[in-house]
GROMACS .gro file of C-alpha atoms in nm:
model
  351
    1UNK     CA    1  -6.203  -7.612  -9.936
    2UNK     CA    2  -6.093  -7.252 -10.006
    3UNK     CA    3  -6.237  -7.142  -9.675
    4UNK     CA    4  -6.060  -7.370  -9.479
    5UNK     CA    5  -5.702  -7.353  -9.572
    6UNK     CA    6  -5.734  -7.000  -9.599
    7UNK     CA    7  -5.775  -7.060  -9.159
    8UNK     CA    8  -5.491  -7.268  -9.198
    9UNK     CA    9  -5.290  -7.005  -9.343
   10UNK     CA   10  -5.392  -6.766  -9.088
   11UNK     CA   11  -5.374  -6.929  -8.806
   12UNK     CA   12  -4.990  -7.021  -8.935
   13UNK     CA   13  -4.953  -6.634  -8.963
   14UNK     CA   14  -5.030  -6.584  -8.620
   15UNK     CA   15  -4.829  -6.892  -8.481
   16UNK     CA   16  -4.574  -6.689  -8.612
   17UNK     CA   17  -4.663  -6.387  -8.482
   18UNK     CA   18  -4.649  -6.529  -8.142
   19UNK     CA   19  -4.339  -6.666  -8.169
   20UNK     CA   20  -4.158  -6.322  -8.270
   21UNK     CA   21  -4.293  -6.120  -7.969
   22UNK     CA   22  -4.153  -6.389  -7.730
   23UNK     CA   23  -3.837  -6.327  -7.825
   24UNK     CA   24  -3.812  -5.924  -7.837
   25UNK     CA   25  -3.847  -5.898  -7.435
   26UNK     CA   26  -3.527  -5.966  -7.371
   27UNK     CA   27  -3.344  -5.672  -7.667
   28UNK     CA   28  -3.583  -5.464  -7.531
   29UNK     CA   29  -3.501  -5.520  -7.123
   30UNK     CA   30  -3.100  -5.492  -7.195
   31UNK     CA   31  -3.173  -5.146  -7.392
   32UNK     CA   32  -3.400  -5.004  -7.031
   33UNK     CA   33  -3.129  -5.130  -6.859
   34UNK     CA   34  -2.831  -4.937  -7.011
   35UNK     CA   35  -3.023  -4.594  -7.045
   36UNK     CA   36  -3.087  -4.665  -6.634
   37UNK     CA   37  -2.666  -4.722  -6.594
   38UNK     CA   38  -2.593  -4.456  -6.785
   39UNK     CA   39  -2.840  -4.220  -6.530
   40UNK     CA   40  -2.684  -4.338  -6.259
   41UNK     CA   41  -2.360  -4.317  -6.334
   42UNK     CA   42  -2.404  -3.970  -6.419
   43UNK     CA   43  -2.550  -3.822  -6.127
   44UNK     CA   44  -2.294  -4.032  -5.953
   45UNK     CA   45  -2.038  -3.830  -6.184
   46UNK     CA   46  -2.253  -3.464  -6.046
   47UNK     CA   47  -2.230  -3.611  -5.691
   48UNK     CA   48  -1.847  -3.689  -5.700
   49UNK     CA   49  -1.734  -3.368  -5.827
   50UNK     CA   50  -1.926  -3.158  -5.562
   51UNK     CA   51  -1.817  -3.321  -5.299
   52UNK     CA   52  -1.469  -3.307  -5.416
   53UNK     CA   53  -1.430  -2.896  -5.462
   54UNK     CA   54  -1.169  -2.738  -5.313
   55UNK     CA   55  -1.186  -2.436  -5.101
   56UNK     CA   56  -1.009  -2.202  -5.361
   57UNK     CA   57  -1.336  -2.292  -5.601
   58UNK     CA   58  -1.520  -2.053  -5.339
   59UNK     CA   59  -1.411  -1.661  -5.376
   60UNK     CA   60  -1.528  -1.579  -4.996
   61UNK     CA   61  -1.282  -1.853  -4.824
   62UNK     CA   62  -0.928  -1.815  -4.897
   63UNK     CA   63  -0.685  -2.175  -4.958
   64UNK     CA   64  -0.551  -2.272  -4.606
   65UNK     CA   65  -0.799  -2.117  -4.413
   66UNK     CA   66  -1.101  -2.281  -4.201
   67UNK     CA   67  -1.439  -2.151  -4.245
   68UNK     CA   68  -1.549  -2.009  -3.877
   69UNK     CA   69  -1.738  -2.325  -3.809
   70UNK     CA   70  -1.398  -2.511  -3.831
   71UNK     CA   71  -1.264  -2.264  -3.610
   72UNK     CA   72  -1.542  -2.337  -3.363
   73UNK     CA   73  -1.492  -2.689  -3.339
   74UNK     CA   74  -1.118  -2.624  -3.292
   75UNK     CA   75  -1.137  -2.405  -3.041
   76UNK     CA   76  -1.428  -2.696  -2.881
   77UNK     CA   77  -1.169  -2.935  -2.870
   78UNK     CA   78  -1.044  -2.840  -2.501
   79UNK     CA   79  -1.361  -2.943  -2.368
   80UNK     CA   80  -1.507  -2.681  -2.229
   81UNK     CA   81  -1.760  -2.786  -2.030
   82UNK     CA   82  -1.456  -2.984  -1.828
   83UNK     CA   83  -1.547  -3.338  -1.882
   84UNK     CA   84  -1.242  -3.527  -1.941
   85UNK     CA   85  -0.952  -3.313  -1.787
   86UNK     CA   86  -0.677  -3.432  -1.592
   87UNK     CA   87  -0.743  -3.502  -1.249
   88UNK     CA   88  -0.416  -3.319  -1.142
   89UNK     CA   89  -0.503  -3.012  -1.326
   90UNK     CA   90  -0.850  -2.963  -1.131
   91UNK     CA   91  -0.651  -3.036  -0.820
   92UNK     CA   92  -0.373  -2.731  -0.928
   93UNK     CA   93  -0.653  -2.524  -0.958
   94UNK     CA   94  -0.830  -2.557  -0.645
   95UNK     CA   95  -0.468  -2.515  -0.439
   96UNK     CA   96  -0.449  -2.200  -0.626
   97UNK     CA   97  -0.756  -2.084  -0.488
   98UNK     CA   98  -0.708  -1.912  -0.113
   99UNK     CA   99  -0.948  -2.091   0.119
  100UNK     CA  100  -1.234  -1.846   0.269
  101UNK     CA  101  -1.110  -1.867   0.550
  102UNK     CA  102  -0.717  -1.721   0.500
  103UNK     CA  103  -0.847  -1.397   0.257
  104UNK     CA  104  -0.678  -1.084   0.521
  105UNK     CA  105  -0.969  -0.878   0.685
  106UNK     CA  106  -0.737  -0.619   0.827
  107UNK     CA  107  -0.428  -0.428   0.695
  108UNK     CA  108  -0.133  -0.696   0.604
  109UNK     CA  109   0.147  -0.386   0.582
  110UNK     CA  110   0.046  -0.327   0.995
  111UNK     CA  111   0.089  -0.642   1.179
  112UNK     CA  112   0.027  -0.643   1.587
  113UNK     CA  113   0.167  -0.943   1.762
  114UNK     CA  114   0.181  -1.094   1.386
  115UNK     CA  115  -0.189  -0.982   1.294
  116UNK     CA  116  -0.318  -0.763   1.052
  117UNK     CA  117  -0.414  -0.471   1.197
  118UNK     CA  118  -0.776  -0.375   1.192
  119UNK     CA  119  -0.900  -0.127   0.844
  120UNK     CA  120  -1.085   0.038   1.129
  121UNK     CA  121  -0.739   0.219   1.306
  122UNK     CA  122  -0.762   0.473   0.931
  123UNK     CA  123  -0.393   0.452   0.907
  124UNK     CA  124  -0.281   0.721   0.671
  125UNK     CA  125   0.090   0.903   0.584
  126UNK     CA  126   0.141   1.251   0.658
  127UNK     CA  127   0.507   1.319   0.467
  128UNK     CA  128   0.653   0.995   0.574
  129UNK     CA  129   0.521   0.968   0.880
  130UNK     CA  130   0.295   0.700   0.958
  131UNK     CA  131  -0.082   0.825   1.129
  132UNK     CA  132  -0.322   0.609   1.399
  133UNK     CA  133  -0.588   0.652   1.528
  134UNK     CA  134  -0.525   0.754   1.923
  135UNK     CA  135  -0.786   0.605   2.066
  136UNK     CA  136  -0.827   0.244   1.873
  137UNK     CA  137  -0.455   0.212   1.905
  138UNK     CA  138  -0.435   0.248   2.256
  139UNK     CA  139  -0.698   0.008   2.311
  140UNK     CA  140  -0.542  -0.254   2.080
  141UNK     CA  141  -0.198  -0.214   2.235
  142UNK     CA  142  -0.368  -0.244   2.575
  143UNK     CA  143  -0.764  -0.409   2.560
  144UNK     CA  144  -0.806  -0.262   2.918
  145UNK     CA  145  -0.720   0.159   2.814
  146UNK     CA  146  -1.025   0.374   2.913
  147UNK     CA  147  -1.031   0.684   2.673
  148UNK     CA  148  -1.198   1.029   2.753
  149UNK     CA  149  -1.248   1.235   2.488
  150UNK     CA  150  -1.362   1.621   2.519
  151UNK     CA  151  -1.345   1.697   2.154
  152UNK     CA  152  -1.047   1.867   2.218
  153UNK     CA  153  -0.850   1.654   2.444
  154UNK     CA  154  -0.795   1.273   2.433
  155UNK     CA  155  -0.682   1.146   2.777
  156UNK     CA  156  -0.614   0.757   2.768
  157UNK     CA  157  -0.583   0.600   3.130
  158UNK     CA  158  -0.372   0.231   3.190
  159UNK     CA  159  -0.297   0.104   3.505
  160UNK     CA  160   0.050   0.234   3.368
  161UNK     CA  161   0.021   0.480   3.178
  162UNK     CA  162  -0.158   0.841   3.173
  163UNK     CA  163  -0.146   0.997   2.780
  164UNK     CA  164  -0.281   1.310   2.660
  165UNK     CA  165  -0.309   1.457   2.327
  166UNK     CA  166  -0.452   1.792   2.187
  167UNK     CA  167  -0.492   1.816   1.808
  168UNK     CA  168  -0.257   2.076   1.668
  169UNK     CA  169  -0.033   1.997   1.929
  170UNK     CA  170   0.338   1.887   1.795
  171UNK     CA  171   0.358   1.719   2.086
  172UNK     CA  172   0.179   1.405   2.270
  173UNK     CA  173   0.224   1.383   2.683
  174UNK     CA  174   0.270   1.010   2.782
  175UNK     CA  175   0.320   1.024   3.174
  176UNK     CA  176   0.488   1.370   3.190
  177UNK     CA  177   0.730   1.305   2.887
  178UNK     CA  178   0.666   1.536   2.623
  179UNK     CA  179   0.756   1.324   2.262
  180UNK     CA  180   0.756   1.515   1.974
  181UNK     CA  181   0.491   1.493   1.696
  182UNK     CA  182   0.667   1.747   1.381
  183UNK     CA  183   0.363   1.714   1.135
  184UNK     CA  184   0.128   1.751   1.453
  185UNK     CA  185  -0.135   1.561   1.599
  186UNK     CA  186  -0.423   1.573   1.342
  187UNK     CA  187  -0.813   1.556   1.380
  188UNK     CA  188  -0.885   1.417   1.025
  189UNK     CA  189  -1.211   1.443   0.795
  190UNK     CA  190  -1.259   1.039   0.963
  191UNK     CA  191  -1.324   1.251   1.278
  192UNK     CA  192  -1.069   1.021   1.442
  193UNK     CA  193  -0.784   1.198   1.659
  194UNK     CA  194  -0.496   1.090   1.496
  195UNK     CA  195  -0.120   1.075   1.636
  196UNK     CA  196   0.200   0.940   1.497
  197UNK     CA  197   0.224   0.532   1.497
  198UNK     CA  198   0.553   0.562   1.669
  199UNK     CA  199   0.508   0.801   1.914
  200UNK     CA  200   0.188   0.545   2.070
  201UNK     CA  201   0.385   0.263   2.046
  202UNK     CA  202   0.677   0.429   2.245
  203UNK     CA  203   0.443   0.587   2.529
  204UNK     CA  204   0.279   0.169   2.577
  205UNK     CA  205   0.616   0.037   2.589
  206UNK     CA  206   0.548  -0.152   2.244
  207UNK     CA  207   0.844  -0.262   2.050
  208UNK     CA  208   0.816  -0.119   1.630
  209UNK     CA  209   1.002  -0.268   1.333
  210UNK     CA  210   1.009  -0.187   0.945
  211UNK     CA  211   1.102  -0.459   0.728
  212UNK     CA  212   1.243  -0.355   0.432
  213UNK     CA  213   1.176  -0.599   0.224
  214UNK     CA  214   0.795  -0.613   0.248
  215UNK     CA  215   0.744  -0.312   0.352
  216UNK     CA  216   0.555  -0.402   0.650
  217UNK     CA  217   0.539  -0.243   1.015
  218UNK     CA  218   0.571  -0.448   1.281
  219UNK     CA  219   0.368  -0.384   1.649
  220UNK     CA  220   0.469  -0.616   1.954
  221UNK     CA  221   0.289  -0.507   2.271
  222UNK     CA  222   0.556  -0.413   2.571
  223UNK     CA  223   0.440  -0.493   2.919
  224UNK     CA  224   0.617  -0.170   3.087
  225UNK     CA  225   0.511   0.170   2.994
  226UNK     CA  226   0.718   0.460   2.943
  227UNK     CA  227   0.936   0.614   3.240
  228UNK     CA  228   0.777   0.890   3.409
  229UNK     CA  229   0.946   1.222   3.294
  230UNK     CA  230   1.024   1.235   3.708
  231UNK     CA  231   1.271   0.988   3.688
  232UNK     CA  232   1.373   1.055   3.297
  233UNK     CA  233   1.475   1.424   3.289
  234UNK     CA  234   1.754   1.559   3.471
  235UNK     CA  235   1.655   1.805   3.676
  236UNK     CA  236   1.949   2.017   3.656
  237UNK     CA  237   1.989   1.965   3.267
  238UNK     CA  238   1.651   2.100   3.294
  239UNK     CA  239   1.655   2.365   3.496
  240UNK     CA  240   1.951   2.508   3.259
  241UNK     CA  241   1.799   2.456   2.956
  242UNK     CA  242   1.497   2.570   3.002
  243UNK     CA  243   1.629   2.868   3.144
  244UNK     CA  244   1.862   2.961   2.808
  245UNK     CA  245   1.611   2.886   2.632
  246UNK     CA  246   1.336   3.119   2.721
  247UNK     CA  247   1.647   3.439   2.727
  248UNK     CA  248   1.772   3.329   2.402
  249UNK     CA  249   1.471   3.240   2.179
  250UNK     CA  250   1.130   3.331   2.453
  251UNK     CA  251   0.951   3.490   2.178
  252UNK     CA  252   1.006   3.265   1.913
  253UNK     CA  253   0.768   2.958   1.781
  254UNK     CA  254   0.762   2.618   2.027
  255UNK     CA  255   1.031   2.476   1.750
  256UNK     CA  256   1.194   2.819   1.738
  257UNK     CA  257   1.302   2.779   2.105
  258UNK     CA  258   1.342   2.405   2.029
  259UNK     CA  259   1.591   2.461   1.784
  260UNK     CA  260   1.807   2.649   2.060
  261UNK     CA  261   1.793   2.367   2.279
  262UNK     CA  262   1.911   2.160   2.007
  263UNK     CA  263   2.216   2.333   2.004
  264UNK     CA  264   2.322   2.339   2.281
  265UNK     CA  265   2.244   1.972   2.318
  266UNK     CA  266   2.450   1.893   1.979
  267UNK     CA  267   2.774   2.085   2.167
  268UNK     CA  268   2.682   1.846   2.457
  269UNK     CA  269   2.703   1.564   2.223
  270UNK     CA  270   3.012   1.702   2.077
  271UNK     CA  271   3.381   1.605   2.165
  272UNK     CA  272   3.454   1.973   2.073
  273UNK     CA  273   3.246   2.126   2.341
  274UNK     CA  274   3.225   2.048   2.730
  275UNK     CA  275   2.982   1.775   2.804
  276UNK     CA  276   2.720   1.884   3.039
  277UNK     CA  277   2.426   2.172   2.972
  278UNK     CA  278   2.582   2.381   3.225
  279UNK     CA  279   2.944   2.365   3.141
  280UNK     CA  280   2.828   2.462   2.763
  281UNK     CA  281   2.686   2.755   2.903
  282UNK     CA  282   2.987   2.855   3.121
  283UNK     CA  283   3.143   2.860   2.771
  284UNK     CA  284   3.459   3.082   2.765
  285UNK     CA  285   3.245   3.410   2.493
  286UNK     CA  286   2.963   3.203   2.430
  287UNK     CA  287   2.669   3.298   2.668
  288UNK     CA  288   2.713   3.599   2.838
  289UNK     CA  289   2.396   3.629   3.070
  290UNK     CA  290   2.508   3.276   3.287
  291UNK     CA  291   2.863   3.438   3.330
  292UNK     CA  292   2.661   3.782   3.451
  293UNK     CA  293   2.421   3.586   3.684
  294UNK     CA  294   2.088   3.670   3.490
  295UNK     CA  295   2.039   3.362   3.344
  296UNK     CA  296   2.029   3.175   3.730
  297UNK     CA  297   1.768   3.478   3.810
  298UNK     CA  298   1.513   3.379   3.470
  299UNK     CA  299   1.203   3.269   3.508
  300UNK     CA  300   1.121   3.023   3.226
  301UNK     CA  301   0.784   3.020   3.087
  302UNK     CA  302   0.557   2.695   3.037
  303UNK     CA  303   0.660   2.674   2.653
  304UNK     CA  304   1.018   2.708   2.748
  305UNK     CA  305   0.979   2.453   2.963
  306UNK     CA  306   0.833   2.198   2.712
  307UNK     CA  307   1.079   2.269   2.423
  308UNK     CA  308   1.350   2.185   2.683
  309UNK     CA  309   1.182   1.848   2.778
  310UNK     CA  310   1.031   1.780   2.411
  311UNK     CA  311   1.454   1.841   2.305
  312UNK     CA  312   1.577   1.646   2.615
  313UNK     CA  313   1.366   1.319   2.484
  314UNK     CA  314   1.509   1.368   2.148
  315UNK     CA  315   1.281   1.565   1.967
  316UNK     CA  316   1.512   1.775   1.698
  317UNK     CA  317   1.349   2.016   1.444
  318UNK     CA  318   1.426   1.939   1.104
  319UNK     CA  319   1.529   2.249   0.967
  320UNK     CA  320   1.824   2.323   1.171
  321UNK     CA  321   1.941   1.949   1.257
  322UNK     CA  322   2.310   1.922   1.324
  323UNK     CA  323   2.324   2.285   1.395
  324UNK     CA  324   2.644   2.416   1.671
  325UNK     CA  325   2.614   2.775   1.665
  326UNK     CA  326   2.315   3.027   1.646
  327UNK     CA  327   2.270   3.422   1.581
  328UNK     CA  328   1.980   3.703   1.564
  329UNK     CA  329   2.248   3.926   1.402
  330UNK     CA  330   2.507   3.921   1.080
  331UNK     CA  331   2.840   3.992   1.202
  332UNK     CA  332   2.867   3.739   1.485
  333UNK     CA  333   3.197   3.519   1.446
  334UNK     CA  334   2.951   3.230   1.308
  335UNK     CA  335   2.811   3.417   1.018
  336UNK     CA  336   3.179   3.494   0.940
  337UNK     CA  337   3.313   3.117   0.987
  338UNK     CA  338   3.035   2.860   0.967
  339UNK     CA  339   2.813   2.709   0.678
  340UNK     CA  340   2.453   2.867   0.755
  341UNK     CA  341   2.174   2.571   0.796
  342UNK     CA  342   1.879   2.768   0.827
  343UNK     CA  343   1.684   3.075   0.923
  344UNK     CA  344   1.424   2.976   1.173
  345UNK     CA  345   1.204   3.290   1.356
  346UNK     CA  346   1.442   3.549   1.460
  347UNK     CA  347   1.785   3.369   1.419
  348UNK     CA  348   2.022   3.204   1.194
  349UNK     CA  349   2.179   2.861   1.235
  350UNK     CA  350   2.505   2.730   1.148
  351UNK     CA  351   2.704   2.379   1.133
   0.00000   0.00000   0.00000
């Protein structure tokens, strides 16, 4: 009897036992899940409040500025690779481009009939003057020029025109009229006999204009040569001057004698003075040997003869421009009276 309500007892004890653990689940879940909140919401918490730190919490960026990746990405924001720009703009730049075809291939401040002239004609300046080559010139002002060349002379044949030129000459011969060339014709390092641009383009007839606003020459080809110096120089003009010339100045440098004929040319030109060579001469105390007869009886020499043709076709030497009255002494009436100009070989010049 003892035995069995003892089992009774027991097995009440763990009825109850049962009972109790069936309802501590749900204390026990609750407490799990508010330690797993409170986790969470902490490293939610850490997570907020680094993504939320403000540049001046870093001591290498200063406040305001963008780190050089931002920088990057602004400057990336014109697209480099040109997707997406305006159609007009990639039209702009293409009509700023020159075509191929329109780039210059010769010299744009020479033009020929409205062409650049070709690189190949080694135009150069020799103290304002403006340098060709002889030979290429001549052929592009007339295709059909034949040129001889004997290292020393250049003779270039037309059907109109003979020229010759000599370097070291200051003169080029374009059918027997001598045109002056002051800085000389020149035989450059180019090996290329050069010549003064407008002295060429005045022997082939060709027309040249300087445009002062671009500063570009301007070439037209003539279709008539020059005169022949048969028909241009006067023969008595010549005859005179050439004559005065050589008893005057005979002994002096090619623009020593030239710069005789110039004066008596400028008293030609002069209302002051009579108007032809040989009434200047018959001067009233001006030129004793025409008045005595010697100067008819002179011989001239060959350079005489050229500085009177090289003045007659309006070659004047620099030095002693405008000059009216010359002298090899210093008590003539001029060196009294007159403003000296220059000293040129053996005589003094005056205005």
């Amino acid at each position: 009897m003892k035995r069995k309500l003892f089992s009774i007892v027991l097995s009440a004890f763990a009825l109850l036992l049962l009972m109790g653990a069936a309802a501590d689940p749900q204390p026990a879940a609750a407490l799990l899940a508010e330690e797993e909140s409170a986790v969470s919401n902490e490293t939610a918490l850490e997570t907020e409040a680094q993504t939320t730190q403000t540049p001046t919490e870093s001591p290498d960026i200063p406040a305001g500025e963008e780190t050089p990746a931002e920088e990057d990405a602004s400057a990336n924001t014109e697209d480099p690779a040109g997707e997406g720009m305006p159609a007009d703009t990639e039209a702009s730049a293409e009509d700023s481009a020159p075509a191929v075809d329109e780039v210059p291939t010769g010299d744009t401040k020479l033009l020929i009939d409205g062409q650049p002239a070709p690189l190949e004609l080694g135009k150069y300046y020799q103290k304002g003057t403006t340098y060709v080559s002889v030979a290429l010139m001549a052929q592009l002002l007339d295709p059909a020029a034949q040129i001889a060349w004997d290292g020393e002379t250049m003779t270039v044949t037309t059907q109109q025109l003979t020229l010759t030129a000599q370097a070291g000459k200051l003169y080029v011969v374009a059918n027997g009229r001598y045109l002056y060339v002051p800085e000389e014709v020149q035989l450059p390092e180019n090996g290329q006999l050069s010549a003064p641009l407008s002295a060429l383009t005045r022997a082939f007839g060709a027309g040249l204009v300087y445009d002062v606003n671009t500063g570009a020459v301007s070439v037209t080809r003539g279709v008539e040569a020059i005169a022949s110096g048969d028909s241009f120089y006067d023969a008595e003009d010549l005859y005179w001057l050439s004559r005065i010339i050589y008893r005057e100045s005979g002994n002096q440098s090619l623009e020593g004698q030239m710069a005789v004929g110039n004066v008596v040319l400028n008293r030609v030109a002069s209302s002051i003075f009579p108007d032809t060579v040989e009434s200047v001469l018959a001067q009233k105390n001006q030129f004793s040997c025409y008045k005595s007869g010697a100067l008819a009886k002179t011989d001239p020499s060959q350079t005489s003869v050229i500085a009177a043709k090289l003045v007659m076709d309006g070659g004047e030497v620099e030095e002693t421009k405008g000059a009216l009255f010359f002298d090899s002494g210093s008590n003539s009436w001029a060196a009294r009276n007159k403003k000296l100009i220059a000293t040129l070989g053996g005589h003094k010049f005056y205005g």
